[in-house]
Amino acid sequence: MDGTILHTVLDGLSVESTCFPDESRGDKLNGVIMVTTENMDVDEESLLKYSTTLTNRQRGNEVTVRPATLDILSIHQLAAQGEVSQVATHLSKDSLLMNRQDERGFTPLMWAAAFGEKAMVDFLLEKGADPSIIAWERESALTLASSGGYADIVKGLLEYGVDINAYDWNGGTPLLYAVRGNHVKCAEALLDKGADMTIEADSGYSPMALAVALGHKKVQKVLENHILKLLKKKA
């Protein structure tokens, strides 16, 4: 399938587009952004802010927490640190803690996903944690894992049928956060499961436009390859 290369400027971005004939629409062209070249001064925070700032203090591990102090930490902090045995002890005493939301609306599963604690995520899911719970600012476990670049956790959560296109108060989706962080493996996992590439953040940037603006060429290539795959299926 031959394409026509066009060069244009969109919102200050120098972009090359490959336009493929869409036979179902006569002589009209179906434009797909394929390559971008020039570097720009970009305020990354204006494109898509991270959904939340998670600190070691909130995790209960400002420096290094000694084992003797683990009994004073909440189940959320223990989950964030990956203390599986300690969390299991808490749950054996009160099973309702499994999906208990803290002051941010985060569950233990969300904290574990946010800090890349794969063993903890697996343990909580096996014990019945609900991966579809949304926090007060609409963050999800999938959003937090995607933002952190934890591809194995992203893949695991997707097996539980979570909303792959859930958006938070920034208008960010898991795919947008994966692109924002230049997390190639996360983007691939999300796209393979059908993540919507057309959803825009509140800033107006789609995943492709965000990759272009930030100069994230590897994740941009992943998006381009996915577009080509979709076009081949339609051909």
Tab-separated table of C-alpha atoms in Angstrom, residues 19-116:
chain	number	residue	atom	x	y	z
A	19	CYS	CA	-1.569	9.606	3.745
A	20	PHE	CA	-2.962	6.312	2.548
A	21	PRO	CA	-5.788	6.016	0.041
A	22	ASP	CA	-8.997	4.880	1.695
A	23	GLU	CA	-10.786	2.926	-1.005
A	24	SER	CA	-14.037	2.933	0.910
A	25	ARG	CA	-14.174	6.713	0.648
A	26	GLY	CA	-13.402	7.177	-3.031
A	27	ASP	CA	-10.486	9.507	-3.651
A	28	LYS	CA	-10.289	10.888	-0.097
A	29	LEU	CA	-7.158	10.297	1.924
A	30	ASN	CA	-6.817	8.865	5.391
A	31	GLY	CA	-4.016	10.822	7.081
A	32	VAL	CA	-1.828	9.245	9.728
A	33	ILE	CA	0.982	11.033	11.539
A	34	MET	CA	4.073	8.961	10.919
A	35	VAL	CA	7.266	10.936	11.496
A	36	THR	CA	8.227	14.101	13.299
A	37	THR	CA	11.607	15.693	13.055
A	38	GLU	CA	12.348	18.983	14.764
A	39	ASN	CA	12.983	19.557	18.472
A	40	MET	CA	10.816	22.075	20.282
A	41	ASP	CA	10.839	23.784	23.667
A	42	VAL	CA	7.995	22.002	25.403
A	43	ASP	CA	6.553	22.508	28.867
A	44	GLU	CA	5.933	18.859	29.694
A	45	GLU	CA	3.629	19.632	32.606
A	46	SER	CA	1.332	21.592	30.304
A	47	LEU	CA	0.933	18.541	28.057
A	48	LEU	CA	-0.119	16.020	30.680
A	49	LYS	CA	0.582	16.246	34.381
A	50	TYR	CA	1.306	13.074	36.280
A	51	SER	CA	-1.836	11.947	38.040
A	52	THR	CA	-0.248	12.173	41.470
A	53	THR	CA	3.067	12.578	43.254
A	54	LEU	CA	3.788	9.546	45.382
A	55	THR	CA	6.608	10.074	47.837
A	56	ASN	CA	8.660	7.812	50.050
A	57	ARG	CA	7.152	9.579	53.057
A	58	GLN	CA	3.660	8.545	51.954
A	59	ARG	CA	4.980	5.067	51.318
A	60	GLY	CA	6.137	4.908	54.935
A	61	ASN	CA	9.722	4.532	53.793
A	62	GLU	CA	11.320	7.984	53.834
A	63	VAL	CA	14.775	6.456	54.110
A	64	THR	CA	14.718	2.788	55.062
A	65	VAL	CA	12.179	1.321	57.461
A	66	ARG	CA	13.585	-1.259	59.868
A	67	PRO	CA	11.603	-4.507	60.209
A	68	ALA	CA	10.876	-3.672	63.855
A	69	THR	CA	8.798	-0.686	62.782
A	70	LEU	CA	6.618	-2.495	60.233
A	71	ASP	CA	3.855	-3.065	62.771
A	72	ILE	CA	3.120	0.677	62.936
A	73	LEU	CA	2.597	1.064	59.185
A	74	SER	CA	-0.822	1.008	57.555
A	75	ILE	CA	-1.784	-1.780	55.175
A	76	HIS	CA	-1.474	0.757	52.351
A	77	GLN	CA	2.130	1.564	53.269
A	78	LEU	CA	2.953	-2.102	53.689
A	79	ALA	CA	1.490	-2.838	50.261
A	80	ALA	CA	3.585	-0.046	48.754
A	81	GLN	CA	6.701	-1.601	50.287
A	82	GLY	CA	5.856	-5.109	49.114
A	83	GLU	CA	5.587	-6.597	52.602
A	84	VAL	CA	3.429	-9.554	51.587
A	85	SER	CA	3.576	-11.439	54.890
A	86	GLN	CA	2.668	-8.329	56.882
A	87	VAL	CA	-0.257	-7.552	54.579
A	88	ALA	CA	-1.429	-11.161	54.834
A	89	THR	CA	-1.422	-10.832	58.621
A	90	HIS	CA	-3.546	-7.677	58.457
A	91	LEU	CA	-6.022	-9.321	56.093
A	92	SER	CA	-6.328	-12.408	58.291
A	93	LYS	CA	-7.536	-10.115	61.081
A	94	ASP	CA	-9.802	-7.922	58.920
A	95	SER	CA	-10.646	-8.984	55.364
A	96	LEU	CA	-12.384	-5.650	54.723
A	97	LEU	CA	-8.949	-4.030	54.564
A	98	MET	CA	-8.489	-5.636	51.144
A	99	ASN	CA	-10.276	-2.826	49.306
A	100	ARG	CA	-10.093	-0.146	52.012
A	101	GLN	CA	-9.479	3.287	50.490
A	102	ASP	CA	-7.202	5.773	52.234
A	103	GLU	CA	-7.476	9.568	52.325
A	104	ARG	CA	-6.556	9.734	48.617
A	105	GLY	CA	-8.971	6.993	47.681
A	106	PHE	CA	-6.111	4.548	47.101
A	107	THR	CA	-6.478	0.865	47.932
A	108	PRO	CA	-3.565	-1.379	48.949
A	109	LEU	CA	-3.573	-2.724	45.375
A	110	MET	CA	-3.235	0.777	43.961
A	111	TRP	CA	-0.266	1.548	46.205
A	112	ALA	CA	1.427	-1.707	45.218
A	113	ALA	CA	0.827	-0.963	41.528
A	114	ALA	CA	2.131	2.586	41.910
A	115	PHE	CA	5.444	1.388	43.334
A	116	GLY	CA	5.930	-1.596	41.046
